[in-house]
Amino acid sequence: MTNVTFKQRSRTDWLVVHCAATSPDAQVRASDIRRWHLAKGWSDIGYHYVIGRDGVVEPGRPEAAVGAHVRGFNQVSLGICLIGGVDAKGRPENNFTTAQFASLHALLGELKARYPKARIQGHRDFSPDRNGDGRITPDEFIKACPCFDVGHWLAAYPLAD
Ligand SMILES: [Zn+2]
């Protein structure tokens, strides 16, 4: 762990779901992403949690610290990264494992209990609403991350109150 002083978050308005944009057979861990992000000159891994292909949840940047994962919202959000999300040719694909979805669901439930006001979205849902219809539609996505519809998934599998 690096010895940097992180800026502390004052609020948690959003829980943001990301993917690593890695192929399904890549067994990436938080330590790999930390290495990639340090190589970019960042102070640490950008995400607060990483969920491996086997469903193992690893901590990333300290929860109280400002992360680096969603432009314009890092001060008020936590970032969770699922490993996977693209096919062998690098195209966006919902290829997450049952174990990953189970772990994501449990983690979001735990975080939501601690940050009851936080709303949950995928990274792509922070794209600008260019036509102003109040919805972020696929033609407006500036990126595919996390390569599945988080709102749709949560509607099918609601978090317990
Ligand atoms: Zn993302």
PDB file of N, CA and C in Angstrom, residues 29 53 62 91 140:
ATOM      1  N   ARG A  29      -6.808  -9.356 -10.583  1.00  0.00           N
ATOM      2  CA  ARG A  29      -7.050  -9.038  -9.177  1.00  0.00           C
ATOM      3  C   ARG A  29      -6.848  -7.543  -8.925  1.00  0.00           C
ATOM      4  N   ARG A  53     -13.407 -12.798 -11.001  1.00  0.00           N
ATOM      5  CA  ARG A  53     -14.249 -13.728 -11.759  1.00  0.00           C
ATOM      6  C   ARG A  53     -14.867 -14.787 -10.846  1.00  0.00           C
ATOM      7  N   PRO A  62      -9.081   3.107  -0.018  1.00  0.00           N
ATOM      8  CA  PRO A  62      -9.902   3.158   1.205  1.00  0.00           C
ATOM      9  C   PRO A  62     -11.261   3.811   0.942  1.00  0.00           C
ATOM     10  N   ARG A  91     -14.729  -6.401 -27.487  1.00  0.00           N
ATOM     11  CA  ARG A  91     -16.043  -5.775 -27.629  1.00  0.00           C
ATOM     12  C   ARG A  91     -16.832  -5.918 -26.330  1.00  0.00           C
ATOM     13  N   GLU A 140     -26.467   7.517 -26.278  1.00  0.00           N
ATOM     14  CA  GLU A 140     -25.796   8.613 -25.578  1.00  0.00           C
ATOM     15  C   GLU A 140     -24.603   8.139 -24.734  1.00  0.00           C
TER      16      GLU A 140
END
